[in-house]
Structure formats: structure tokens, C-alpha cells
Amino acid sequence: MSFALPPRLVAEAVERALAEDIGRGDITTDALIDADDRCMGALVAREAGVVAGLDLAAAAFRALDPDMRFEPAVADGDKVAARAIVARVSGRTRALLSAERVALNFLTHLSGIATLTRRHVDAVAGSKARIVDTRKTLPGLRVLEKYAVRAGGGFNHRFGLDDAVMIKDNHIVAAGGVAAAVARVRANIGHMVKICCEVDRLDQIDDALAAGADVLLLDNMDPATLAEAVRVVAGRAVCEASGKVSLDTVAAIASSGVDVISVGRLTHSAPALDIALDFDD
Amino acid sequence: MSFALPPRLVAEAVERALAEDIGRGDITTDALIDADDRCMGALVAREAGVVAGLDLAAAAFRALDPDMRFEPAVADGDKVAARAIVARVSGRTRALLSAERVALNFLTHLSGIATLTRRHVDAVAGSKARIVDTRKTLPGLRVLEKYAVRAGGGFNHRFGLDDAVMIKDNHIVAAGGVAAAVARVRANIGHMVKICCEVDRLDQIDDALAAGADVLLLDNMDPATLAEAVRVVAGRAVCEASGKVSLDTVAAIASSGVDVISVGRLTHSAPALDIALDFDD
Amino acid sequence: MSFALPPRLVAEAVERALAEDIGRGDITTDALIDADDRCMGALVAREAGVVAGLDLAAAAFRALDPDMRFEPAVADGDKVAARAIVARVSGRTRALLSAERVALNFLTHLSGIATLTRRHVDAVAGSKARIVDTRKTLPGLRVLEKYAVRAGGGFNHRFGLDDAVMIKDNHIVAAGGVAAAVARVRANIGHMVKICCEVDRLDQIDDALAAGADVLLLDNMDPATLAEAVRVVAGRAVCEASGKVSLDTVAAIASSGVDVISVGRLTHSAPALDIALDFDD
Amino acid sequence: MSFALPPRLVAEAVERALAEDIGRGDITTDALIDADDRCMGALVAREAGVVAGLDLAAAAFRALDPDMRFEPAVADGDKVAARAIVARVSGRTRALLSAERVALNFLTHLSGIATLTRRHVDAVAGSKARIVDTRKTLPGLRVLEKYAVRAGGGFNHRFGLDDAVMIKDNHIVAAGGVAAAVARVRANIGHMVKICCEVDRLDQIDDALAAGADVLLLDNMDPATLAEAVRVVAGRAVCEASGKVSLDTVAAIASSGVDVISVGRLTHSAPALDIALDFDD
Amino acid sequence: MSFALPPRLVAEAVERALAEDIGRGDITTDALIDADDRCMGALVAREAGVVAGLDLAAAAFRALDPDMRFEPAVADGDKVAARAIVARVSGRTRALLSAERVALNFLTHLSGIATLTRRHVDAVAGSKARIVDTRKTLPGLRVLEKYAVRAGGGFNHRFGLDDAVMIKDNHIVAAGGVAAAVARVRANIGHMVKICCEVDRLDQIDDALAAGADVLLLDNMDPATLAEAVRVVAGRAVCEASGKVSLDTVAAIASSGVDVISVGRLTHSAPALDIALDFDD
Amino acid sequence: MSFALPPRLVAEAVERALAEDIGRGDITTDALIDADDRCMGALVAREAGVVAGLDLAAAAFRALDPDMRFEPAVADGDKVAARAIVARVSGRTRALLSAERVALNFLTHLSGIATLTRRHVDAVAGSKARIVDTRKTLPGLRVLEKYAVRAGGGFNHRFGLDDAVMIKDNHIVAAGGVAAAVARVRANIGHMVKICCEVDRLDQIDDALAAGADVLLLDNMDPATLAEAVRVVAGRAVCEASGKVSLDTVAAIASSGVDVISVGRLTHSAPALDIALDFDD
């Protein structure tokens, strides 16, 4: 499986975060630590979870000390236990202290998302359902957050308004119905673009499929209705369940036979995974 | 009380978020909605909470339609009930649909922070303790998140490494003790900068104060020890409690008499407040 | 049909182009023309073709004079005859003179692409083949150029490496064959992403389809082979012809029954359409 | 002869182009190619021409793999035959595949310009006329395109509105005649700036020269009139021919004795030179 | 005379300066001034001088309040007496207070340059010598500072390394003498570029002129030697005096008959002109 | 003492300055100097002073030749005599020539500030007064200029409107008096922010102190009044003198016993220190 983050996005995200935190200079560290002092330490998980964002943490430290050694003890996507070492780091003390918070802010947030995703993935184990994210991401962090979802075993829904078509209620109303909406998009869109159409009632399914939808978004249906929808679709399109998904409900939803379950809270409400930097004595 | 966000930061955050979401164009909306179509709708809270981020939501809609009307029904910092209208919006349908997710991503995240902050503030009501944030913010969103903390009734700790001094354990070790560290900073720093010094034991307090600390960070102390620290300090510095603060513990911590309680989870783990855009029929 | 260019991309492209041309200031115009002088003129086609890029031309003039009137006489996608007026423009003389070249550089380049596209589209009229572009675009201008292809009646292939999968020979070699390559991607990629697989020989078709390819890129095949490929595919995937397509060959290729013909020269070798700004006397 | 492109402009152009193409990540390559795989290949000309843009191609590959080896077999400005190797490249397979299109898009476009320029230069061999470009360049690519003109043996006209003065018809009308326009600019402009004045009729020449023009733009004159203009000028200024210049007409224009012939199509209508990346087996 | 600053450069300079000063927000003003409060005031010169930079001051205020009224009482280039009103301004109190320092920092710096330039220009009145600037400008402010020189009655030397050729001692050494250096550049450079060659001894003049220099930089010569150089040149090139120019020496230098005197201190050492913002009672 | 400039700010400032100067390319150097030529030289002070900005000079040279050797002979903050070598530099000749002016523009400006600051610091030697800067800095250069003040032995006042509170006359008027203004800010501002309040009359001192001011800005008071103010404050706050401070008056002001003297001219009116680059023969 492939986890790559585009290097440019990593560099930009780290540069922006360091600029935000360091601003006009780290006045505490510069006043107290000699420029040539060196030290080492370890990033340690304070609780169990799934790690994501090691490249970002490494990039933060190296941005302030190009010779910084950053040695991961695990890889993104790995589960760690509480008190496990996530990575060891050594280099100039000033760089460690000045980059510490930025490195941790990336790592704890993305690991929090990976951990929450993994819990959903584990909850549907045995079903064929994939757990996918949404566009409910924190502004400016979407590609990173969607990477963390993959690290947690999930898959990505579309990345933006430009890479796939999703026809929602308001679009349907404007176009005069499901069939007209799908058909109109199909006539105008390139042959490399998939079309997902929201379906709130079972009787819309055949219209959507006839007009050429690739994916049906079955919104806010209970497991029984979902199962009926899956039966009606009969493999003619991908079935995606959406709405009110939580760890309490996801297994039941998966049992309906849907292909995909999209979960907004993976990215908009994942608590941070507690990871800290412990300096060696 | 003042809630202003610098207009440039609002504009930049919104532009970045729209670029991230719209990318090469909203292919669904452009295919289905006529450029001149207009509609109206309401931002509605799906659960009770405290609102923050209305200016960002307004800016997102207006970035795509300069004539968009955005009429807040409440102000940032106001409590809303479930199903309350937060704002009404009307303008070009394309702009409403293309900006909807970005507007909501800001509003739900910042309102989530404001709501969680307010719960902590309410929990310490009757004490003199202020609830403050930390630098544990999501990369690129710090000024916005700290604004949301203020909207929730909290106060801000320093914004970055450059606007105030915080001397932590590693600094103290490097400088050879609390007294040396504080004194060295004091000698080199401008007269407009405050110095906060971490104190893990009561016997460090007098050293820190003698050397000129303005604020003492009392780290991971239980309420009884905090109360003793407050007694020792006797008004000679601001007392800040930190570490393992939650809604379960914050009232007890406040009862120790500390001036300030800093809470990382306000910004790194606040769940989104559910707000949606309902189009008028 | 939908022609929208994201406003931010228009603004950025125009700002960059004006900065490139004006640099430290238009020393001729500023020396000779009074700041308050006003004039009017017309953008006139010097040869017949299809227009594209009116919004960019308008934005260039308005960037230097917000009150500039720019009144298109035609719309993007319209055919114009030689000597036809494309748009009328009036406002401050300085702004007209300083923005003229940038406005025309966009308009003549994009109209050149639209014109060349239209000639290909007309050449395949009567067939079911769509004319589509490639990623062989001029650096920094891709979204604009792909817009011009749509204005000329063509359709867009994928916009970048991120919005759809194209498995080419080198990928196939690395993965150990067509079937393995398609299957490996299918297992890892989100459900909203289409997969196009290059096929150089007819015997690869069934493997690609069995593994789940949505589109087959039939590379450098003659019309007879293409027709045979279409027969083998039998509607199980989109058939795309590619390689050595020109106005001389495109009709024969279309007659093979393929769904899509991709043409690199639409964007990398289209000559400009001659359009000039004539000032009124 | 000097061909240097400012390193910052190379870096910015490549970064922008890679961002445009890779966007949120190369999903095909990342899914199929292992991060540590390495390979080698050659950039091969598919047709004869003049090469330009090797530094940009190299920069594109190295942006994704700093250890990429890029070994040019020729230099910018060299003629190559069909099937000639232009450069060899070896490094990480992912970087080769993800940067290939951007590297080629620069190289084929700039080589196309150099090739077309060389054909014009060769066509006027034996005359004293220099072939120069115009400001009719593709937006955002001017400095690169003007570099390609030099690589093809041409020379550069002014780079923008800020580095030299060109007084055109509309300026002349506004200023009240050729003499007044040139004199007014001369009085206000720095001593390091050259002034070029458009001249449509022979009787304007003496006025322009008396007022201090350094260069006369002889617009849309036939060769006989140009020859007469050259005779009248008699070495008092540089004579530049402009308008309707093509490979069919350029030799006759040169024979008039003009010093400079400016050709818009060098940059706005040059077809790409076909160059491809062949992987070693 | 033409004073225009490119609007984009004004906007960028003001945006950067406001970002630098306001940072995360004007915490004093926001805490004390109501968002709707309005007030008025005047920019008043505290000492006599020449004003430059009114557009930048206006842009700074308007960036924070688009409805701000900014009414200049004088124009750039005008002399003002001590206590003269330079402009009146009225609008939101918050915007006035938050933008005041940035507006004044531009205005006092550029007016300082204009004032110092004017003193040099006045000192050479009656001679034909023009006072010009150099590239010794403060980083990031060159176009603005060169504008201020023009406002003070001076002229601009080249703006950068790219818009004109200056051959200095080290270039001459590298090229093997004055004649070789000038000839080599002449052979390679476009016809719209002027060539200035440094000359330290009178015997270099004929070589430089024969090779085609347009301007001679007569470096560190005393007035008598300058006069002799002017005699030798005899109108065949522009004569520029340079080196150790001050208000004490400039008149004597001008009396030598040189065309141009370049003065580094105009931009690198001009003291600010004292201008302040007085609020109306 | 700590002199660090954030590396990102150095890189950005140098990149912007090089872009401003080199623009589309150094046409003189590229035409005359071979790309592989190498040379060496020395930065030499032409007059005595205090050096600041060596990192910026080094960064300018290295931006154009990553292998450039830059060997400082002194450190920022050191005094140098006239004709002293400041640094030696060796590398590619093109890079030395193209970066020379930018390197020197930073070095001479910042050294000018450091030199002027040192003269003020020396003038108050023996008193307890610190010399501090203001926000009267040149736009875009504030952090660099404040660094130079530290290099000259001064201290920094606040860096912007966001890192400390300064309540000035207009704020006081708006808030209804000194006591109300300070109290209102105190109630709303975080515990890490210092409050400075302007005081024009002695009878305002007790109000300001009672409301919680940390620093009193004693504006435009003569030394006797300042001494009286110091007596009234009696150590309850920092006393800062401001207004009309020059080398002629600063010693007398310091003798009043104030803690801090702020001097605008350190940054807005410091003449450059003359430093040049001499190439080795």
C-alpha cells in the first residue's frame, strides 16, 4: 500500500506552521541555549494508537537543523502501545526546542485521525465495507488528513470539488430530478470522471443508474433500507452509506452489504493522540 | 470585549481553503447550475453550543459572489440551541454550493472550540481562575483557534515562541537552574516581554520570583499542592496551573486559587459543532 | 454546457502576467498619457476562428482600471469571421495601453486552442468520438488551456496525476503485467477514481477489463486495429485512441468506433488566433 | 554567447508546473512503483531541431529526487537530428515517472521556439539583420521563451513595459505627433533607457530622429519602402522591421538592409519539438 | 512629469508592511476602540521638505477601512513648510490607529529621500547636470525609493541588473580591457539595451566609445578631470560623474559639464522627514 | 547575548532582494564572465563602525553559488576600524558580481543602524538606562533592523501591534482617561502581555499604576520632569523616556534615572556604514 505525501505539500505545511509558531524568533531558546549545543530525545506515545505524520515531524526538525537525525521506530500506519517510542531525534538543541511543538502538533493530530479511522475499520472487519473520509476536513490540512485516513486503513473519497462529481439534493432540485441531473453531467463531463449521485429513496435508484451514475450515495438510511438498496442496485454501481455513522452504528451499517461507508468525524472531530518529546537526561 | 480577527488573516485562510477545495473548478455545480441562478438558505445549528467563525463563513461565500448577503442571527460568542438559525445567506446558487463546505468547515471547527471552552469556563465559575489555551493548535490555524477560545470566554496564552518567554525544564537544565535561567533571560530581553517559568517543586518558587519571573507555570500539581504554591507566591506573580486538565478536574484545580488554568484540549481535541446549510424550498 | 473558470485562477493568471509585463512600470505610457485620459476601442479578429478567454482579457483590463467597460460581442466558444469585433472596451487610456498585450496574449493563445480543437471536432462529426486533450500543456497554463479545449467543443482528459489513474507501459513493466497493475491499483485506490490502462496489443484487453479498468488507452493503433479493439471490448470499457492524431488522420480514427480520441497538439502546438486591439479614432 | 536563466526563475517555473501536474499526489505511480525502485532512460528527439530548456528538465527531475543524475548529451542551442539522444537520466523510478511530463512540457515547448527561431536566422544568413522576438509571449513564460529565442540564434527585444520605451501609434496620437512624443519621453526618462518610435511613413523619420529616437520601428512596410527608410535613416538610428514576417518573407525583408526584424510567431505560434522519454529496458 | 507607481507594487508593499506590524492583531486598539467608532485627523509635516509616498499612505489606511477618506493637501513632489498639512484622513478609528505607523513609515522615509534629492537638484541648478540614483537602495524598497528620487526632481539610473548594462572594473579585467568588454557585450545584447562603461582614466575613453558605449561612468574624478573628460567625449556619449558626491561637492562636479551625477546617499542614507498624524479634538 | 535571526526571515529577505535586483537576469555579468570563472575578494569597511548583517551577506552570495566560501573576520556587534576587513569571500565570479550589491545593501544598512545605536549606548554609559528602538522602521525590514539595534548594544521595544499593549493619547481619550483605559485592557488581555501606558503629566502616574500598567511611557518630558516622574513611580513600573532624543540630549535624559530610552532615529534615519567589496588582484 502506498502512503506517499507529495514532498512539496509537506514542505509547505511545515514552513507555514513554523512561521506561525516561531514568528520573529524563539526568544526563550535563543536567550538560553548556545547555538552549538546538541542533545537527543525521543518522541514517545503517551497512549496507544496508530501513528501518522512522521515525515512532517522529521521535516519540522530538519527545517531548523538540516543535519538533524530523525530515526522512526515505527512507520506511519503502525499501531503503538502507550509508552512506546515513536522516533528518536538528535541534533542542535535550539532546533529541537524550537521545532518541538510544530512537530508534535502535526504528529498528534494526524495520529489521532489514523487512530480513530482504525477503530472504524476494525469495527467493520469481516464485511466488505470500506471506511472512507469526506470533505469535512480542517481548512488547509485536507491532503494531510486524508493521508492519515489511509494510514489508519481507510480510503479516500474525492479530494475536492474538482476531481469527481457528487450530485446532491440541491443539484437534483435545480436539474429537475435525478435522471436529468445525472444525464446532464454525463453529457458534459470528461470520460475520466466518476459520478456519484445522492439517493434518498429507493425509487430513485433505477433512474440514477439508467442515466449513468457510477456511485450511489445512500443518505441517512437505516441498515434495513440500505440492505434493500444494495439488493436493488445489484452490482450495477458502488453503494455508499452516509450520515450518522459512529463507532456504535458502523458495524450494523456494514452488515447491510454496502461497499463504502463515509464518516465525517474521522477528520473533523478526531481527538489528538497524546505524543510527547522526552529529552534524554 | 473585543473579538477582532485581522482581516488579512481571514482573507488568507479563506482563500487557501477555497483553493484547496475548489482546485481546478467545481465540476458538479458548474455542470448543473446556471451561472445566474440565485437561492437562499440558512446556516442551522444541529446541536447546542457556542458559535465562532461567522466572519470566516461570510468571507467564504463572498469570495465567490461579492454580492452575497450574509446576515448573522447571532454573534460570535453567543450560545445557540439545537435547531437555531445561525445566519441567513442568499446569492448566486453556484457560489452557495461551491463555498458551502469551506464555510461550514471553519464554522463547525471554531464553534466546536468555543463550545468546549465555554464548558470549561462554566465549570470554574465562581473561582477567579481564567481558562487559557496553549500552543497545541492545528498547524496553520492558530490565530483562528485562539480567537475561538476568546469567543468561548477563555483567554489566550502566548501566540508563539516570539511574543513571550516560557522557560521549561529543558531550558532550566541547560541554564543551570531556575534562578540562572530567569536571570539570564531577564538580562537580555526587552522591557515589554513577560517571563513565565515552569516550576515543578515548591522550593523553586522563591528562586524564580527573585530572578524576576512574572508568571509561574505550576506543572502537573494536584490541587492541594497548587493551593500551597499559591500561598507561597502570595501575589508576587501570576499562578498558572497546567497538565491533565479536563472537565472532570478543572473545578478542583480552580479551587486551589490559581489565576490561570491552561488547557491543551481546547484546541487539539475539540469535536466539531454540527452546523449545516439548509436551502429554502 | 459549462465553461466556468475558477475566479481565483483567472485572477492569479492575470496578476502574474501583468507583473511579468509591467514589472517596475509602463514607462512609455506613463510618460505620454495623462492619468485621466479615457478612450475606447475594439478587440477585432484578424482571421476566422473560435474565441476563448474573454474573461481573462476582461480581467486584465479591469486589474488596471476597475471601472473599465468590457463588452463582449460574442461568447467563448463562438465562431467569429475575420474582421469580426470580439469585444468593445472603454476606460482609462493608460489602463488600455498597459493591459493590451497581456489581454491579447491570453485571448489569442486560448482562441488558437479553441480554433484548432473545433477543427478536429468538425472533422469527426457524424461519429461518436469525442476529441479530448492531454497533459501536454504549457507549464502554468493547464487549467486555462483545458478550458479552451472545452470552448472548442472538445472534452478534457484528466487534469493532473492526482485526479485519475493512467497505467502506462512503464507502470505495467514495473507491476509485472497489465492484470497485476490494474488489480494493484484497484485495491488501493478510492472508489471515486477511474482507471485508464494503456493497451498496445489486442490480447491485453481481456486482462485489463477483468482486473477492472474503466478506460482502455489504445496507443498508436491503425484504424483497422482500433476497430477490432472496439469489437473485443464490446462496451465493457471506454475506448480511447491515442498517438499520431492529426487533422489528416482523425476522421479515419473516429470511424473505427472509438469513444474518445486524445490529441496532444491541441495544447502544445496550436498557433495563436490573430486578434488585435483597434482604438477608435 | 551567454544563455543563463536566473536560477530563481527556473526554480519557480518548475515548482509551479509540478504543483499544477502532481497536485495532491501521483496516484498511479505511488500505487504501482516502490519508493526505492530506480531506473534510467533517455530523452530522445523524435524529429530534428534545436534544443532549449535542458536546465528546466533537469530541475524538474531533481525537484522530486535530489540525487537524480541528468546528463545532457547536447547543450541548449545545439541542433539535434531525429532520434538523437538529448540527455540521459537515472534515479528513483517514482521521480522519473512523476516529473516526466513537466520536464518534457518545458523542453518540447522551448525547443520548438529555438527551432523556429533558428529557421528564421538561417533564412536571413548573409544579411546583417538580427531576428528578434516580441512581447507576444505566453503568459507567465516570457523570460523562458526569450531565452529559447536566444538559444535559436535570435536576440531579444525589450522584456516588458519597464525596460525600454516603445512609442506606438496610439501614444503618438495622444502626444500630438512623433516629434512631440519622442521629445516628451526624452525629457522625462533616465539616461540608461532606449527609445524606439514607430514610424509608418517615411516623412516621420526625420522628426523622430531629431527628437532623439534610438530605434525606429518600421511597421508593415514592403521591402522597397524599408530600403528607402534605411537610406533616409543613414545610420542615425537602429532600423527595425516589423509586421507580417514569415519564413516566406523574412529574407526579402532582410535584404532591405534593416538591422533588426521582429517576429511575433517565434513565441506565440511555435509548434512543440517532439521529444520523449524512453526508459531503458 | 510622470510619477506613477505600479498599483500592484503599492498593494504588495502595503500588505507586507501591515502584516509585519499588525501580525496577529492590534491588541491595544481592539481592546479599547469600538469597531464602529469614527474619527478624523491630519498628516502634518513637523519640518520642511518634499513630500513623496501619499499613495502608499492612502493605501495603508484603505487596506483596513475601504471607506476611509484620504484627501491630500499637496501632491508628491511638492515642497511643504513645517507645520503644513500634508493630507486629511477620516474613517474608522480602529483603522486609523492600526494603520497609522505603517502609513507614516512609508511617508516619512520616501519624503526623506525626496527632500534630500531636491537639495542636490537645487544645488546644481543652472548646470545641465541631472541628479540620478544608484542601486544602493534598501532591500525590497527599490522601486518605491526610485520613485521618491523622481518626486524630488531627480532621475533614475538603471533599476536592476537586467535593464541596462554597466561594465565595471572587474568586468573589464575579466574581459581583457575596456574595448574588448564593450565589444563583447555589444555583440550579444539586444538592440534596446544601453551600455554604460566605467572609465577611470582619460585614455580609456576613445576605446570605450569606439566599441559602442552609450554612457561613460567617470568614477572618482575631480572636477578638473571631469571637465577634461567631457571635452574628450565631445558629445559622443552621455557623461556620468560618480563617487564621493555630497551637497558640499555636487555643484563643483556639475560645473564640469557632465550630463549626469549619480548619488548613492539619496537612497541609502536619507534621514526620514518628520511627519505625524494629529487627531482632531 | 543572543543575536539569532530566524533562518526563514533571512532566506525570504535575501530572496526578495535578489529578485528585485537581478530581475530577468544580470545581463552584464552573463555576457562577460564565464560560468566557471572563480575569484575571491574581501568586504572592507571604508569607515569605522559596528558591523551587523553578516548572515544576510553570506546568504546573498550563497543563494547564487551554494559552494561560496564566506569567512567573517568579525562577528555582528563587533566594532571595526576604517579599512578593516569584515569578511573574505571566494567562489564563482558570476555569483560574486551578481550578489555583491544585495549583500552590501543589507550589510551597510544594518551596520549603519548598529553603529548609530552603539553611539547612543556609549553616550549613556554609567547610567542604568537601556537604549531601545521603536516601530519607526522601514517597511518590510523590521525584524532585521531590530536585530541590528541589538547588535549595537540596544534592546528592542515591542515588535508590532500584537505582542504588547501600548496605550497612547488617542486610546486614552477614547476610553475616558488613563485609569479606565488601562483597566479595560487589563480585563481583556492575556496574562502574558505587558501593558505600557503613555503619561504626559505627573498626575496621571498613580492612576496608571493603580490600574495595572507595567510600563509608563513618559513622553516629551524634560530631564527634570523625568527625574520627578521616576521619583513618583518609585519602582512600581518601568520608566521609559521618549521624544526628541538625540546624541546631544540622551545623556541628560539618562541621568534622570529612567530605565529605558526609546529612539526612533536608530531605525528611520541611520546613515549607511560604508562597506565595499574589493576583489583580489
XYZ file of C-alpha atoms in Angstrom, chain D residues 37-271:
235
model
C 12.950 1.466 -7.220
C 15.463 3.012 -9.558
C 15.689 3.135 -13.344
C 17.276 5.015 -16.188
C 16.234 6.384 -19.512
C 16.966 8.864 -22.245
C 15.305 11.984 -23.566
C 15.216 11.385 -27.312
C 14.329 13.812 -30.085
C 11.633 12.376 -32.332
C 12.369 14.979 -35.004
C 15.248 17.290 -35.910
C 15.519 20.706 -34.281
C 17.335 22.993 -31.878
C 17.287 22.139 -28.189
C 16.434 24.598 -25.407
C 15.384 24.109 -21.807
C 17.711 21.414 -20.512
C 18.117 23.187 -17.167
C 14.365 23.180 -16.674
C 14.082 19.497 -17.448
C 16.930 18.732 -15.069
C 15.348 20.864 -12.366
C 12.021 19.059 -12.730
C 13.571 15.638 -12.180
C 15.790 16.853 -9.326
C 12.872 18.521 -7.572
C 11.469 15.041 -6.956
C 14.791 13.246 -6.439
C 17.714 15.443 -5.381
C 20.104 12.641 -6.310
C 18.780 12.272 -9.846
C 21.547 12.156 -12.442
C 20.766 14.241 -15.501
C 23.472 14.159 -18.132
C 22.898 16.299 -21.205
C 24.265 14.916 -24.455
C 23.945 18.310 -26.116
C 23.753 21.917 -24.940
C 20.960 24.429 -25.321
C 21.307 25.946 -28.770
C 22.648 22.771 -30.373
C 20.968 21.242 -33.388
C 19.907 17.629 -32.993
C 18.849 15.081 -35.598
C 15.766 12.913 -35.333
C 16.376 10.035 -32.933
C 19.286 11.806 -31.262
C 19.661 11.434 -27.531
C 19.235 14.795 -25.852
C 20.046 13.730 -22.303
C 20.308 10.664 -20.151
C 18.613 10.493 -16.784
C 18.747 7.988 -13.935
C 17.360 7.910 -10.438
C 14.289 6.881 -8.497
C 11.607 5.465 -10.753
C 8.850 7.353 -8.975
C 10.593 10.665 -9.589
C 11.232 9.875 -13.239
C 7.621 8.963 -13.851
C 6.109 11.807 -11.846
C 8.353 14.521 -13.323
C 8.464 13.201 -16.894
C 5.589 15.216 -18.330
C 6.625 18.510 -16.725
C 10.214 18.087 -17.882
C 9.039 17.332 -21.405
C 6.488 20.116 -21.496
C 9.250 22.653 -20.855
C 11.729 21.010 -23.192
C 9.421 20.488 -26.154
C 7.962 23.985 -25.966
C 11.259 25.837 -25.620
C 12.963 23.635 -28.205
C 10.076 24.382 -30.530
C 10.759 28.091 -30.147
C 14.508 27.659 -30.600
C 13.916 25.582 -33.698
C 11.574 28.084 -35.308
C 13.944 30.927 -34.431
C 16.868 29.118 -35.994
C 14.922 28.677 -39.212
C 14.374 32.413 -39.399
C 18.011 33.138 -38.544
C 19.189 30.747 -41.224
C 16.823 32.354 -43.718
C 18.491 35.762 -43.315
C 22.045 34.448 -43.270
C 24.320 36.739 -45.222
C 22.370 39.849 -44.318
C 23.141 41.965 -41.311
C 19.626 41.572 -39.922
C 19.110 40.177 -36.460
C 15.968 38.160 -35.729
C 14.322 39.367 -32.515
C 11.261 38.409 -30.512
C 8.323 40.488 -29.275
C 6.169 40.721 -26.162
C 3.688 38.289 -27.767
C 4.665 35.544 -25.353
C 2.575 33.040 -23.419
C 1.553 34.434 -20.046
C 3.979 33.549 -17.270
C 6.621 32.117 -19.608
C 8.218 35.240 -21.086
C 11.733 35.031 -19.665
C 11.920 31.345 -20.567
C 10.632 31.901 -24.089
C 13.010 34.787 -24.709
C 15.826 32.555 -23.528
C 14.764 29.993 -26.134
C 14.881 32.668 -28.813
C 18.494 33.350 -27.866
C 19.199 29.622 -27.941
C 17.930 29.614 -31.518
C 20.325 32.374 -32.506
C 17.906 35.248 -32.171
C 18.120 38.319 -29.994
C 15.693 39.799 -27.513
C 13.586 42.871 -27.912
C 12.578 44.568 -24.659
C 11.372 42.214 -21.893
C 8.489 44.296 -20.641
C 6.916 47.695 -20.477
C 9.503 48.825 -17.966
C 12.921 48.295 -19.532
C 12.710 50.314 -22.733
C 10.397 52.810 -24.373
C 8.279 51.945 -27.398
C 6.143 54.748 -28.755
C 3.320 53.345 -30.862
C 0.556 54.952 -32.920
C -1.754 55.468 -30.009
C 0.967 57.118 -27.985
C 1.785 59.360 -30.924
C -1.829 60.408 -31.346
C -2.106 61.162 -27.640
C 1.089 63.212 -27.634
C 0.313 65.167 -30.785
C 2.773 63.733 -33.219
C 6.039 61.869 -33.462
C 8.322 64.752 -32.582
C 6.327 65.759 -29.533
C 6.045 62.191 -28.286
C 9.729 61.416 -28.538
C 10.733 64.736 -27.046
C 8.373 64.372 -24.125
C 9.682 60.939 -23.254
C 13.292 62.037 -23.696
C 12.766 64.843 -21.180
C 11.406 62.533 -18.531
C 13.238 59.280 -18.909
C 16.512 58.155 -17.381
C 19.726 58.230 -19.364
C 20.012 54.430 -19.439
C 16.771 53.847 -21.351
C 16.493 53.483 -25.126
C 13.577 54.907 -27.073
C 12.031 53.135 -30.012
C 9.459 55.002 -32.076
C 7.025 53.507 -34.536
C 7.153 55.088 -37.986
C 4.507 54.326 -40.585
C 5.570 56.845 -43.205
C 8.985 57.948 -44.436
C 8.261 61.591 -43.706
C 8.099 60.831 -39.969
C 11.692 59.648 -39.838
C 13.434 62.983 -39.558
C 11.102 64.174 -36.839
C 11.705 61.051 -34.781
C 15.451 61.267 -35.171
C 15.603 64.977 -34.411
C 13.698 64.383 -31.185
C 16.156 61.713 -30.122
C 14.791 58.264 -31.003
C 17.374 55.488 -30.755
C 15.419 52.920 -32.747
C 12.806 53.261 -35.485
C 10.118 50.617 -35.756
C 9.270 50.486 -39.459
C 5.852 48.887 -39.336
C 4.276 46.884 -42.133
C 6.441 48.344 -44.898
C 7.289 46.358 -48.018
C 10.971 45.634 -48.723
C 11.327 48.516 -51.138
C 9.965 51.030 -48.683
C 12.136 49.537 -45.961
C 15.189 50.002 -48.153
C 14.249 53.609 -48.715
C 13.765 54.085 -44.972
C 17.196 52.624 -44.300
C 18.649 55.074 -46.795
C 16.928 58.040 -45.139
C 17.997 56.991 -41.647
C 21.576 56.663 -42.840
C 22.885 55.106 -39.656
C 21.409 57.692 -37.324
C 19.282 55.041 -35.569
C 18.675 51.328 -35.486
C 16.162 50.249 -38.153
C 13.679 47.581 -37.080
C 11.243 45.924 -39.489
C 8.018 44.551 -38.091
C 4.713 43.098 -39.263
C 3.710 40.119 -41.411
C 7.092 38.464 -41.085
C 7.192 34.776 -42.000
C 9.716 32.290 -43.310
C 8.453 33.179 -46.794
C 9.072 36.884 -46.436
C 11.907 37.275 -43.980
C 14.761 37.025 -46.487
C 13.337 39.751 -48.670
C 12.835 41.953 -45.655
C 16.399 41.368 -44.568
C 17.685 42.329 -47.975
C 16.361 45.839 -47.415
C 19.272 46.472 -45.090
C 17.346 46.766 -41.827
C 19.232 45.989 -38.628
C 16.543 44.072 -36.820
C 13.460 42.045 -37.787
C 10.928 41.314 -35.027
C 8.817 38.181 -35.353
C 5.840 37.536 -33.072
C 5.257 33.972 -34.156
C 8.575 32.842 -32.679
C 6.876 32.763 -29.307
C 3.110 32.768 -29.867
C 2.834 30.099 -32.532
C 5.868 27.821 -32.443
C 4.857 24.150 -32.579
